[in-house]
PDB file of C-alpha atoms and ligand atoms in Angstrom:
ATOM      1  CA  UNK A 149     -25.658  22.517  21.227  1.00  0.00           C
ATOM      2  CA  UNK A 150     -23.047  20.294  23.080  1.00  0.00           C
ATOM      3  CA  UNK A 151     -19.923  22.031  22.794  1.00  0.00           C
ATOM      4  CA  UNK A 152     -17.791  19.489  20.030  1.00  0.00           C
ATOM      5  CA  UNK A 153     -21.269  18.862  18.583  1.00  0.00           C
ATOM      6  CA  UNK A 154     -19.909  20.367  14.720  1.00  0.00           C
ATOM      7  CA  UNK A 155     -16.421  18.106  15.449  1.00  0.00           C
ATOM      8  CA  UNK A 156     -15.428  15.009  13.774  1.00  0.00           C
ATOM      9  CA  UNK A 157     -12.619  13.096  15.607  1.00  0.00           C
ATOM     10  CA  UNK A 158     -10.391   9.684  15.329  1.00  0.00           C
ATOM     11  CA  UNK A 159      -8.822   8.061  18.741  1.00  0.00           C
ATOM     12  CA  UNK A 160      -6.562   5.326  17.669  1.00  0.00           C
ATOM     13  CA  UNK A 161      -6.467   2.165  19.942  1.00  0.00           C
ATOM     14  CA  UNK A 162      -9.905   2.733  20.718  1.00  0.00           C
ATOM     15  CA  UNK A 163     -10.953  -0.455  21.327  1.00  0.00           C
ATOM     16  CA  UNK A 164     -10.381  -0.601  25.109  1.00  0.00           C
ATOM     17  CA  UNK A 165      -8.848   1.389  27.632  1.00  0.00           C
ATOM     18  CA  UNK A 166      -7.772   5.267  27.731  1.00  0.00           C
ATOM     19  CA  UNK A 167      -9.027   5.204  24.106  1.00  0.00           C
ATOM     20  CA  UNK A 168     -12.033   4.127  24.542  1.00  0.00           C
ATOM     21  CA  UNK A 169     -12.995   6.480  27.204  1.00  0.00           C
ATOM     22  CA  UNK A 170     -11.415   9.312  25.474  1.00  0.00           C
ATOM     23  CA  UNK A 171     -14.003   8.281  22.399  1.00  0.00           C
ATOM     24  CA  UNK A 172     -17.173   8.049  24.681  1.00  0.00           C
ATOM     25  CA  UNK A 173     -16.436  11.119  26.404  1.00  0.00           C
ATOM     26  CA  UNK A 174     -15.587  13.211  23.063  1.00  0.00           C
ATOM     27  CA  UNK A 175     -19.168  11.344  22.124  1.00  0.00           C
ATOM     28  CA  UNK A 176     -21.079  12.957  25.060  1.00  0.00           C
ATOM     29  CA  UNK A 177     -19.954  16.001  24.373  1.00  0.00           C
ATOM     30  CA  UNK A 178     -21.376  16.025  20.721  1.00  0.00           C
ATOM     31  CA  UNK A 179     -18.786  14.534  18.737  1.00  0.00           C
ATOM     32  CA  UNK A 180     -18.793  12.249  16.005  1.00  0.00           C
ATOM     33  CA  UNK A 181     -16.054   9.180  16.459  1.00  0.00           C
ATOM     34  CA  UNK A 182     -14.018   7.484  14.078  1.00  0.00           C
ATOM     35  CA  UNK A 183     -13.081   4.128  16.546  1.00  0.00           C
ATOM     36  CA  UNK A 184     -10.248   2.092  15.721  1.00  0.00           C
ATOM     37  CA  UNK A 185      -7.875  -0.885  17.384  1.00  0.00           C
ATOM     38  CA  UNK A 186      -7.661  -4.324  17.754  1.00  0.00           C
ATOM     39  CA  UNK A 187     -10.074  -6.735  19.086  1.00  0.00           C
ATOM     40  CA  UNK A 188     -12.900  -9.151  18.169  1.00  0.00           C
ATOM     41  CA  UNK A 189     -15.442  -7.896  15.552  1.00  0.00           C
ATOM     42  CA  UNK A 190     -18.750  -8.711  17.630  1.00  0.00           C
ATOM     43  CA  UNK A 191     -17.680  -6.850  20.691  1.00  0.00           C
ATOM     44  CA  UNK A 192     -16.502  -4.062  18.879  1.00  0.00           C
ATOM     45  CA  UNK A 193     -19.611  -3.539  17.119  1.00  0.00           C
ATOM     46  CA  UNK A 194     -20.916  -3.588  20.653  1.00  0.00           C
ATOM     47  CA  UNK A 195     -18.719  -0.161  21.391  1.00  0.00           C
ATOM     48  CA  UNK A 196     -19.120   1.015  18.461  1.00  0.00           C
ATOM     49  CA  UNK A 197     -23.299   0.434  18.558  1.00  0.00           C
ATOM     50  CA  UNK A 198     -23.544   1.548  21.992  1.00  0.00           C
ATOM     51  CA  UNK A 199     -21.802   4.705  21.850  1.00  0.00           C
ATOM     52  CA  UNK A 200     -24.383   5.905  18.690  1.00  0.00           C
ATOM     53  CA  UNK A 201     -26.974   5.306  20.573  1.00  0.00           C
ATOM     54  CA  UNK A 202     -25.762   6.501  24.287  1.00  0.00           C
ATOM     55  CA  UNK A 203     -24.869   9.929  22.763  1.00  0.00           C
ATOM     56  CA  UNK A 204     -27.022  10.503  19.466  1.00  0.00           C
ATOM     57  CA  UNK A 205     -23.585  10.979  17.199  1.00  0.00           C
ATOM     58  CA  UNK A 206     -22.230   8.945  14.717  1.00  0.00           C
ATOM     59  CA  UNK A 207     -19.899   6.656  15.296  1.00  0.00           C
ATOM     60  CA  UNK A 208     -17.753   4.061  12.716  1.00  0.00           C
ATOM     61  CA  UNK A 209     -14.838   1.777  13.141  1.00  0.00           C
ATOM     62  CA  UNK A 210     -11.741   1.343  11.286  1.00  0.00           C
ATOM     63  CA  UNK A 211      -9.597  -1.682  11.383  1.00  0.00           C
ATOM     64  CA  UNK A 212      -6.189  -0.064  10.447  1.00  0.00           C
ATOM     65  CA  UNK A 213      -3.335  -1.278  11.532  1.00  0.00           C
ATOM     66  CA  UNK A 214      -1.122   1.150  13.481  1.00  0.00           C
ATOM     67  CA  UNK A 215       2.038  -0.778  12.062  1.00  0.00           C
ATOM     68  CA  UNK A 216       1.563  -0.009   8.724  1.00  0.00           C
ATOM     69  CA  UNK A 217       2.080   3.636   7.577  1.00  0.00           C
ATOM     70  CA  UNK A 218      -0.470   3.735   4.931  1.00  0.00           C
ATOM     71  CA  UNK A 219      -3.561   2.067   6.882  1.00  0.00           C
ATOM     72  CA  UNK A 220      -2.633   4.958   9.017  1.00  0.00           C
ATOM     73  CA  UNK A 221      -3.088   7.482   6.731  1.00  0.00           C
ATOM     74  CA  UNK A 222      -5.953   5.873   4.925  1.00  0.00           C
ATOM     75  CA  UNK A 223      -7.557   5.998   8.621  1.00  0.00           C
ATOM     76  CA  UNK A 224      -7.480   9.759   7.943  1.00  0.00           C
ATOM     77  CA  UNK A 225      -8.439  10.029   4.357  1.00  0.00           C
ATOM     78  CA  UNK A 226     -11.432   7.521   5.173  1.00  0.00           C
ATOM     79  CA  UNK A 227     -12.553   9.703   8.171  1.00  0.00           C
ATOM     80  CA  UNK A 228     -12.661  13.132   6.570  1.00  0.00           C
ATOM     81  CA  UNK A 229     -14.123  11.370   3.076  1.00  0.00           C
ATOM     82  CA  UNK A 230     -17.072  10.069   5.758  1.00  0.00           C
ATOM     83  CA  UNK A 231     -17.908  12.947   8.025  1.00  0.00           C
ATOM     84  CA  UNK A 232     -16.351  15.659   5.660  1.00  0.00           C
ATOM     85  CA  UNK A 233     -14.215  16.784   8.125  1.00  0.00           C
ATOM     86  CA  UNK A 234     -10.905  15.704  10.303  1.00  0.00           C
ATOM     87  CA  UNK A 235     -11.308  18.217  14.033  1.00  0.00           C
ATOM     88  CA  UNK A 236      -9.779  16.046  16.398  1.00  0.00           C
ATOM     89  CA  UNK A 237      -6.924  13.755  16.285  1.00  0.00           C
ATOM     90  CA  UNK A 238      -5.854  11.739  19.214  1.00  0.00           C
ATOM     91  CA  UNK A 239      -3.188   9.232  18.853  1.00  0.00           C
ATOM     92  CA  UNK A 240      -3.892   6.772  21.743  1.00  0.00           C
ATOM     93  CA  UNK A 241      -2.721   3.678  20.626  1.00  0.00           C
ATOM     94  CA  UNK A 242       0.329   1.904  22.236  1.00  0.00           C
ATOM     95  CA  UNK A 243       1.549  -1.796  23.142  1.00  0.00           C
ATOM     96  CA  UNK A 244       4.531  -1.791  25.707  1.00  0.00           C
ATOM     97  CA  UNK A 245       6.948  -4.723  26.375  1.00  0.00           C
ATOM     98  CA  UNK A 246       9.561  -5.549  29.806  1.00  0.00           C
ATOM     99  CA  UNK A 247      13.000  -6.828  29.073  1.00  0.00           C
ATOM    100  CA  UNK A 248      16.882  -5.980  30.316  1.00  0.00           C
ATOM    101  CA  UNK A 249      18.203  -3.990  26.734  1.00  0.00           C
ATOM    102  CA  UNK A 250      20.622  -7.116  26.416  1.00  0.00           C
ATOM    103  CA  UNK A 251      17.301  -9.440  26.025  1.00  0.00           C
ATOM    104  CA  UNK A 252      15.536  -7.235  24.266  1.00  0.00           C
ATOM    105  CA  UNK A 253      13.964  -8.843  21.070  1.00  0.00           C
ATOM    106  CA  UNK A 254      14.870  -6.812  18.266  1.00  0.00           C
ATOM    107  CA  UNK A 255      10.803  -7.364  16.075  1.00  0.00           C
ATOM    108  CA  UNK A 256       9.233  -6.022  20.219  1.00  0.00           C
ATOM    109  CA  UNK A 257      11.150  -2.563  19.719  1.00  0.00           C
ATOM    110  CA  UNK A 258      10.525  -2.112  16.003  1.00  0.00           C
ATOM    111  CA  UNK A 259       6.669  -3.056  17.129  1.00  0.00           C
ATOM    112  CA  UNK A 260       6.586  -0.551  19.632  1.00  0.00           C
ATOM    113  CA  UNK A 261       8.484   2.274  17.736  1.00  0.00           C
ATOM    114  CA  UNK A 262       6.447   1.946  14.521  1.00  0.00           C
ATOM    115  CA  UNK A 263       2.962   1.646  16.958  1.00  0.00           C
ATOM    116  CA  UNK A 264       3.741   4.454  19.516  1.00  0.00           C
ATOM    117  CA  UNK A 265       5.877   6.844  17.506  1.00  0.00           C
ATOM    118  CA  UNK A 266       5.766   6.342  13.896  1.00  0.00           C
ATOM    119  CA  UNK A 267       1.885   5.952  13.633  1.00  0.00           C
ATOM    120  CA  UNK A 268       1.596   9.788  15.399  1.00  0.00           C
ATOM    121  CA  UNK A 269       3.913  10.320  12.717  1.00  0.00           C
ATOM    122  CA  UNK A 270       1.407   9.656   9.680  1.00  0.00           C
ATOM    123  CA  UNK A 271      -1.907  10.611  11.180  1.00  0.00           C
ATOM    124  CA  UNK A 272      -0.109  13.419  12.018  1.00  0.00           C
ATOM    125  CA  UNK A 273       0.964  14.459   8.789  1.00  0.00           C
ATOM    126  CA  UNK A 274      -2.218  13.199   7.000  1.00  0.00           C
ATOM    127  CA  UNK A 275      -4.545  15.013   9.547  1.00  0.00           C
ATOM    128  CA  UNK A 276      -2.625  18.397   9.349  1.00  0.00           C
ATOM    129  CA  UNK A 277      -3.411  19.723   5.717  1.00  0.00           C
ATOM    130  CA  UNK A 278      -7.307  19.993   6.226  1.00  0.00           C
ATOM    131  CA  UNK A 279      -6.848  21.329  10.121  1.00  0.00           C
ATOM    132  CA  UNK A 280      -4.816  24.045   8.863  1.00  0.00           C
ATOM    133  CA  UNK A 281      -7.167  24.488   6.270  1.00  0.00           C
ATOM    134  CA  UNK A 282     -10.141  25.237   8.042  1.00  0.00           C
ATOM    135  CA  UNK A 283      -7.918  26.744  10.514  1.00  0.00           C
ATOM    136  CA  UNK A 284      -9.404  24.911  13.758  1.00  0.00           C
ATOM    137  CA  UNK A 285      -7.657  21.718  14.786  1.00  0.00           C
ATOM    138  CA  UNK A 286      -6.981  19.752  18.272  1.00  0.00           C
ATOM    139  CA  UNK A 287      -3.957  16.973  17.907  1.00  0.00           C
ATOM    140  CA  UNK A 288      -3.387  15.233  21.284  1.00  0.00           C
ATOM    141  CA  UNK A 289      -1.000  12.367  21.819  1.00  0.00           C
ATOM    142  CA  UNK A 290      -1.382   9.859  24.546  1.00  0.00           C
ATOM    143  CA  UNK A 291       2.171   9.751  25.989  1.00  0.00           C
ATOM    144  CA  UNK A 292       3.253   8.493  29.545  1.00  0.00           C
ATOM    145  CA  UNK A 293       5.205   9.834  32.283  1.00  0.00           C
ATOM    146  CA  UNK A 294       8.053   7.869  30.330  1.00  0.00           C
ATOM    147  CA  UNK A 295       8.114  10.801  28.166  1.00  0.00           C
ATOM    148  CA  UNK A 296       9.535  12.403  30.934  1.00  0.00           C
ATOM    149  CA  UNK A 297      11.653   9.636  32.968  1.00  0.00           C
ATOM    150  CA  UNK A 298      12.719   6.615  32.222  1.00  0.00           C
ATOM    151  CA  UNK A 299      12.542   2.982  34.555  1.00  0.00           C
ATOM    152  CA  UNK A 300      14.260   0.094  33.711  1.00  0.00           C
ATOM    153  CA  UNK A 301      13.559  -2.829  31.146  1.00  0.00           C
ATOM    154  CA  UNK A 302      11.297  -0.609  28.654  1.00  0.00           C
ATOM    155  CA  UNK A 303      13.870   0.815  26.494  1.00  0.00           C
ATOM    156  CA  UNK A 304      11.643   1.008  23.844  1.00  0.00           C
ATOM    157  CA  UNK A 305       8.414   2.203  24.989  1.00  0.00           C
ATOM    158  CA  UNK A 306      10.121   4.960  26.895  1.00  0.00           C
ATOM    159  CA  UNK A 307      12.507   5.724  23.771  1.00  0.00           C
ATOM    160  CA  UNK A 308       9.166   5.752  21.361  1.00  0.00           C
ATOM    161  CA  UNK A 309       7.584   8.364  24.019  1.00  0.00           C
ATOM    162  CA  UNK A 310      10.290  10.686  24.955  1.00  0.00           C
ATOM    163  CA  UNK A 311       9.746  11.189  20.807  1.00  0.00           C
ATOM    164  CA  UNK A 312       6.595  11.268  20.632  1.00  0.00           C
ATOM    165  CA  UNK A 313       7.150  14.417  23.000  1.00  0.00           C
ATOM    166  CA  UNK A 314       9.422  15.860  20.650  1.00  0.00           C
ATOM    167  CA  UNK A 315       6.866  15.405  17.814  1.00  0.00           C
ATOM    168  CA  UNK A 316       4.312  16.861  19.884  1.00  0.00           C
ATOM    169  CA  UNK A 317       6.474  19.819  20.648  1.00  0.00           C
ATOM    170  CA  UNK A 318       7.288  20.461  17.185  1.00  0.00           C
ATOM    171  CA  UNK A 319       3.824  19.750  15.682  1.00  0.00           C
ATOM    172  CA  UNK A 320       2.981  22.552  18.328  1.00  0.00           C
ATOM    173  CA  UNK A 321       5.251  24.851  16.579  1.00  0.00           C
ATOM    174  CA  UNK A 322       4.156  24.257  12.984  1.00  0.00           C
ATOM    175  CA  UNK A 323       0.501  24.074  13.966  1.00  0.00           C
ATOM    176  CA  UNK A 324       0.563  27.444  15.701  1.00  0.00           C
ATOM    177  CA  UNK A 325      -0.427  30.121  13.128  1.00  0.00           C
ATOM    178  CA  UNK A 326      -2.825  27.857  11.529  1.00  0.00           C
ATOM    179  CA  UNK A 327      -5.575  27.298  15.000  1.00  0.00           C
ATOM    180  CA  UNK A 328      -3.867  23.719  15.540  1.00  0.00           C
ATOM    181  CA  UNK A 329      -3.049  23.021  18.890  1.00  0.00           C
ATOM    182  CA  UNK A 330      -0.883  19.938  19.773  1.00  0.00           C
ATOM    183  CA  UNK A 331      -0.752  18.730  23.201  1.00  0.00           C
ATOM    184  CA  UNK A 332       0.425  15.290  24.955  1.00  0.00           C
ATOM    185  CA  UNK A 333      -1.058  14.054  27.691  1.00  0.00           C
ATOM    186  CA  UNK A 334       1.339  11.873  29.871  1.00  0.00           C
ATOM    187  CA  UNK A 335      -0.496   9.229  32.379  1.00  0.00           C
ATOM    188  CA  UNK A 336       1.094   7.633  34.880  1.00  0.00           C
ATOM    189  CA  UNK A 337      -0.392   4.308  36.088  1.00  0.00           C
ATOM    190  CA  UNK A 338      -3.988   3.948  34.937  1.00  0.00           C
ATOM    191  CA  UNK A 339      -5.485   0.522  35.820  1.00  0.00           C
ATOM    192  CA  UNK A 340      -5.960  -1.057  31.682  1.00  0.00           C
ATOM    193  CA  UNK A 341      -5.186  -4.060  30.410  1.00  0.00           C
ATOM    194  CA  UNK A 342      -2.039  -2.662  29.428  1.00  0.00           C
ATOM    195  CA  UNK A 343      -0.950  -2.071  32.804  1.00  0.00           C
ATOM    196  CA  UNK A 344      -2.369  -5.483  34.019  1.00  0.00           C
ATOM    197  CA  UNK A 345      -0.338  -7.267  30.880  1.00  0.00           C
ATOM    198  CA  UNK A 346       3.097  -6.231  32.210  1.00  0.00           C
ATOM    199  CA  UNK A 347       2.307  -7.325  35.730  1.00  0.00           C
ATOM    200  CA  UNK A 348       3.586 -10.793  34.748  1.00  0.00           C
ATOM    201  CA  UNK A 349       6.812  -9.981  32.623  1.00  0.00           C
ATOM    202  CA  UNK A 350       8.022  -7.694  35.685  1.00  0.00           C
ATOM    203  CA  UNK A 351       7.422 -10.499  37.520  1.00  0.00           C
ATOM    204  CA  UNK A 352      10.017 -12.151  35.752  1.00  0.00           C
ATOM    205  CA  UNK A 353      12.243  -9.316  35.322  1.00  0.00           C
ATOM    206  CA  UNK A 354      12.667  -8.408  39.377  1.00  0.00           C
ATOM    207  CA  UNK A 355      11.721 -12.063  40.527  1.00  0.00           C
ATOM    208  CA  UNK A 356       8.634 -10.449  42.665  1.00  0.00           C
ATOM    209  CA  UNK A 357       5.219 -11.922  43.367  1.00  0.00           C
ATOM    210  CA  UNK A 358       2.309 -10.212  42.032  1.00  0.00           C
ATOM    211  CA  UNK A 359       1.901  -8.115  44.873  1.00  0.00           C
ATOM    212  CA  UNK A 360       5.308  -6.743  45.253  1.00  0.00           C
ATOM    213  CA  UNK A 361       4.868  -5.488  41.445  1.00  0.00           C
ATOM    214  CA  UNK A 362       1.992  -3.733  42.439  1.00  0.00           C
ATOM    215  CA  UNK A 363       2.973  -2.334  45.474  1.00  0.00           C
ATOM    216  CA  UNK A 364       7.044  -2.175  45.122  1.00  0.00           C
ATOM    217  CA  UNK A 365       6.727  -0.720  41.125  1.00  0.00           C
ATOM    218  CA  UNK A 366       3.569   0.417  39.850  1.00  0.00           C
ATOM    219  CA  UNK A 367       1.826   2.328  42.839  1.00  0.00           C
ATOM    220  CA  UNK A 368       5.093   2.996  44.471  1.00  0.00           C
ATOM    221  CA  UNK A 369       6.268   5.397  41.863  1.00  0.00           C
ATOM    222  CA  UNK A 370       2.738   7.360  42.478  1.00  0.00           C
ATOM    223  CA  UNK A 371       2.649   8.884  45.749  1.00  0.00           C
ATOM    224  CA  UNK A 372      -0.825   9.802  45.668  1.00  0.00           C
ATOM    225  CA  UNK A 373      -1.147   5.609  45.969  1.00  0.00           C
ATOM    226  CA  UNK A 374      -4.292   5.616  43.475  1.00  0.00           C
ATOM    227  CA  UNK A 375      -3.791   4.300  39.479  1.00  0.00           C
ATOM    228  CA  UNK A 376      -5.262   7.081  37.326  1.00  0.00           C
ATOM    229  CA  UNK A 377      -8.638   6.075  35.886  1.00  0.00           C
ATOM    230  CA  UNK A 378      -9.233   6.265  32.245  1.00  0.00           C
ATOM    231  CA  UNK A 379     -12.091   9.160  33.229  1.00  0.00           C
ATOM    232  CA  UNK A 380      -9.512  11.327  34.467  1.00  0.00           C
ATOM    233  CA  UNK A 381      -7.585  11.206  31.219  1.00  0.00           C
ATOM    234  CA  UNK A 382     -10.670  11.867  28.884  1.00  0.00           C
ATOM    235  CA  UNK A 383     -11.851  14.260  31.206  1.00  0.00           C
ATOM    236  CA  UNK A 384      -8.437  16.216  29.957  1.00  0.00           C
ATOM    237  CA  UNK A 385      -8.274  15.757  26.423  1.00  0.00           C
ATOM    238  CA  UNK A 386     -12.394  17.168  26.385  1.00  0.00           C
ATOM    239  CA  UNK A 387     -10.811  20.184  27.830  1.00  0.00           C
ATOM    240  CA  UNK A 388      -7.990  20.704  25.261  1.00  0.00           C
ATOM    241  CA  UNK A 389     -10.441  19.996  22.577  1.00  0.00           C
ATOM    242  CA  UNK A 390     -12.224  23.416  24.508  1.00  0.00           C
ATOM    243  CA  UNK A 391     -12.175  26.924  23.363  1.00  0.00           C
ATOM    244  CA  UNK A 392     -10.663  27.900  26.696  1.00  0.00           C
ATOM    245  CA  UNK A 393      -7.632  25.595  25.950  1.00  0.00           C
ATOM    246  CA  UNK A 394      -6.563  27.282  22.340  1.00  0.00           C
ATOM    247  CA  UNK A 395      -3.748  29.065  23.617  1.00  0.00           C
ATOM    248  CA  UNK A 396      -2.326  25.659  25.324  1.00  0.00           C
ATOM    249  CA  UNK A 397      -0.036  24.263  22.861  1.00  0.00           C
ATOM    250  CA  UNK A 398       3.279  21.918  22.891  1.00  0.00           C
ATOM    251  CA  UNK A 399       2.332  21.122  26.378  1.00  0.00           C
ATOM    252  CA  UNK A 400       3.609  17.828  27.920  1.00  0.00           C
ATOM    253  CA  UNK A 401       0.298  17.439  30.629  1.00  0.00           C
ATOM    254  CA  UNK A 402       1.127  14.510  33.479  1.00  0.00           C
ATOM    255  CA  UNK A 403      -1.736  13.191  35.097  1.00  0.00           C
ATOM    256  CA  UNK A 404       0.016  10.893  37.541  1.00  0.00           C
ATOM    257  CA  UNK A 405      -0.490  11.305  41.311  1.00  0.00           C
ATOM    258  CA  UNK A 406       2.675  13.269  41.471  1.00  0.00           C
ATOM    259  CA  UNK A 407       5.019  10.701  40.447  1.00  0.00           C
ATOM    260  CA  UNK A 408       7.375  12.870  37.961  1.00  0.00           C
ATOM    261  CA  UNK A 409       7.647  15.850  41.115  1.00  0.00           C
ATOM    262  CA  UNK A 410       9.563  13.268  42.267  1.00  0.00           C
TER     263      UNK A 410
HETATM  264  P1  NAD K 515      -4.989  -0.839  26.136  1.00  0.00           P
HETATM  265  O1  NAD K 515      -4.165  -2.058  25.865  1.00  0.00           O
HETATM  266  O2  NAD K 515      -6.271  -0.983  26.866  1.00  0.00           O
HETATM  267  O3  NAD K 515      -5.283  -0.060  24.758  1.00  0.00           O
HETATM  268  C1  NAD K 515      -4.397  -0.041  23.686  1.00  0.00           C
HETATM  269  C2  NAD K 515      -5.191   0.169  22.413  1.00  0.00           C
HETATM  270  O4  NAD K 515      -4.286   0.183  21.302  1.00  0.00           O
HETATM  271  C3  NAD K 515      -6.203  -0.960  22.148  1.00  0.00           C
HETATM  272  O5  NAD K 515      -7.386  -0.439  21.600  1.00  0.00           O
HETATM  273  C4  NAD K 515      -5.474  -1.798  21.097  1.00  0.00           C
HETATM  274  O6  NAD K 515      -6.365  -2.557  20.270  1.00  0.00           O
HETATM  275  C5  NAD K 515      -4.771  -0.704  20.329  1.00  0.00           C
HETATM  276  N1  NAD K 515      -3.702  -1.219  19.496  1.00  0.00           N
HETATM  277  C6  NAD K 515      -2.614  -1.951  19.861  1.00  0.00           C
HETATM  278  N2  NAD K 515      -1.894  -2.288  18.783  1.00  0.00           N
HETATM  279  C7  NAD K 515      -2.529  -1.740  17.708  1.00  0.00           C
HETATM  280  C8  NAD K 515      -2.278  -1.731  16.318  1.00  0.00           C
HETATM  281  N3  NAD K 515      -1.228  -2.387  15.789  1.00  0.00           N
HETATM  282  N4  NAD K 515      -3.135  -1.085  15.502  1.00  0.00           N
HETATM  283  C9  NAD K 515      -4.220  -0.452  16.020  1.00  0.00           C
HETATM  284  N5  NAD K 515      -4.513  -0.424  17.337  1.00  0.00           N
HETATM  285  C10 NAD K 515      -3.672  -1.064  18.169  1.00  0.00           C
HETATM  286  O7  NAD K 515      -4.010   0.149  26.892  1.00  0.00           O
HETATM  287  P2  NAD K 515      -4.190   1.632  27.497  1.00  0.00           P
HETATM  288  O8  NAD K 515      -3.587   1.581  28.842  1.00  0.00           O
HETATM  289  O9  NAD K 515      -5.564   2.141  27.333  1.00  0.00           O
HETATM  290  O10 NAD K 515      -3.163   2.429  26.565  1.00  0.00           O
HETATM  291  C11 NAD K 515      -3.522   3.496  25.724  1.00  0.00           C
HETATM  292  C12 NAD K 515      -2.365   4.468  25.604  1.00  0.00           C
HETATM  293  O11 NAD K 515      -2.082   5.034  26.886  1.00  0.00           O
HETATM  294  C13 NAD K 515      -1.057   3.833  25.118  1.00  0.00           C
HETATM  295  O12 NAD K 515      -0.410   4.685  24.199  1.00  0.00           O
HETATM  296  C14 NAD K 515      -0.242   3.730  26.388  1.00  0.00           C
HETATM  297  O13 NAD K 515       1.149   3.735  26.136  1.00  0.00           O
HETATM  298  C15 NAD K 515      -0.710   4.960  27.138  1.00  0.00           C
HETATM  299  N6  NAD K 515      -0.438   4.915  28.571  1.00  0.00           N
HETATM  300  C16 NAD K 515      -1.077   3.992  29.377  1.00  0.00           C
HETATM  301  C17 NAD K 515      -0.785   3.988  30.727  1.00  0.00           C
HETATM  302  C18 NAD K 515      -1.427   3.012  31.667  1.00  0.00           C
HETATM  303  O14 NAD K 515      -1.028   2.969  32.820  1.00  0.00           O
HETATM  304  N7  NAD K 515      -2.432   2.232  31.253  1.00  0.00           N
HETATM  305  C19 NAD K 515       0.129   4.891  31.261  1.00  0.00           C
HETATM  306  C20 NAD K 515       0.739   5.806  30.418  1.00  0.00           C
HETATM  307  C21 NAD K 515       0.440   5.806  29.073  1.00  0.00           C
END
């Protein structure tokens, strides 16, 4: 028996990335994976194929779109109607965007609030009722150190996680009594496509070379001079889906070379 080998669990934005490590390692240890996120069909199915067969679980894909409250929620409905039951919730999903607050465009923050915060939100409150129910339940949210501090030119991303803290916090609270634990685990820089997508808009933003944004912003701020790798993350949500993690609740958890002791 592998030890989430009775769990069924969702990771949102699981088609690359933290998300998709998160979903392979919740797969080796026994899990069945709902996958979802963006991305073309053939090498999804890829993922999707190879993790069944790499780890002996089942595995299917959703295409719901984290902007739209009700594919969220139908994520959850669709999941627990499949594998008959909703364990393990993690809300990975995120887009980011780099502009001065005066250039801001005004469709990037409602994007990333609605993504980042507001889709939490609904699984959240879909994926509660049955966790509660069967009294066993493991919520974790895939924040950022910018739940914690902020740096210039992502007003939104770093307003969407600071809530997504609070939600985690308070989903803690409600979740207690009922064997629900709600954690958030904040990252700072792990090497994804995410990461290497803003490279070019800082650019821009600070007039540096490639280089300099590597060296001058994203490893500077980590004084352990490594990125995180998506491992290291997974490797932390398999042990707050654990037994030995149930009384760790409404934690904020930064994995980032010691950039926030800063
Ligand atoms: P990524 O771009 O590789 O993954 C993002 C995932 O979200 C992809 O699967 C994408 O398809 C999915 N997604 C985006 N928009 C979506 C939508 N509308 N509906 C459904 N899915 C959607 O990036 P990543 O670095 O793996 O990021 C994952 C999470 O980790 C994000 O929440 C991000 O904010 C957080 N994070 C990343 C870093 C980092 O340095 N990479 C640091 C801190 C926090």
């Amino acid at each position: 028996m592998r030890p989430l080998s009775s769990k069924n669990a969702i990771v949102t934005g699981s088609t690359s990335g933290i998300g998709l490590a998160i979903a392979r390692a919740f797969a080796a240890e026994g899990a069945n994976i709902t996958l979802n996120g963006l991305g073309d069909a053939d090498a999804i199915e890829l993922e999707r194929a190879g993790i069944e067969r790499d780890f002996g679980v089942k595995c299917r894909y959703s295409a719901a779109n984290m902007m739209n409250g009700q594919e969220v929620a139908a994520l959850v409905r669709e999941a627990e109607k499949t594998f008959g039951t909703l364990d393990i919730l993690v809300n990975n999903a995120g887009i980011q965007y780099v502009a001065p607050i005066e250039e801001f465009p005004e469709d990037k923050w409602d994007a990333i609030i609605r993504i980042n915060l507001t889709a939490p939100f609904h699984a959240i409150k879909a994926a509660l009722p049955g966790m509660k129910s069967r009294n066993w339940g493991r919520i974790i949210n895939i924040a950022s150190v910018h739940a914690l501090v902020a740096s210039p030119f992502k007003s939104a991303y770093i307003s969407a996680k600071h809530g997504l803290a609070g939600l985690t916090k308070t989903a803690a609270l409600e979740g207690a009594a009922h064997g629900v634990t709600v954690n958030a685990i904040a990252p700072g820089y792990v090497w994804t496509s995410l990461v290497e997508k803003q490279i070019p808009d800082t650019m821009k933003a600070r007039n540096m070379t490639e280089q300099e944004v590597k060296r001058d912003v994203l490893l500077a701020a980590q004084p352990t001079k490594g990125f995180v790798t998506v491992e290291e993350i997974a490797a932390l949500a398999v042990f707050l889906c654990s037994d030995a993690a149930k009384q760790m609740t409404g934690a904020v958890l930064p994995v980032d070379g010691g950039s926030t002791a800063e």
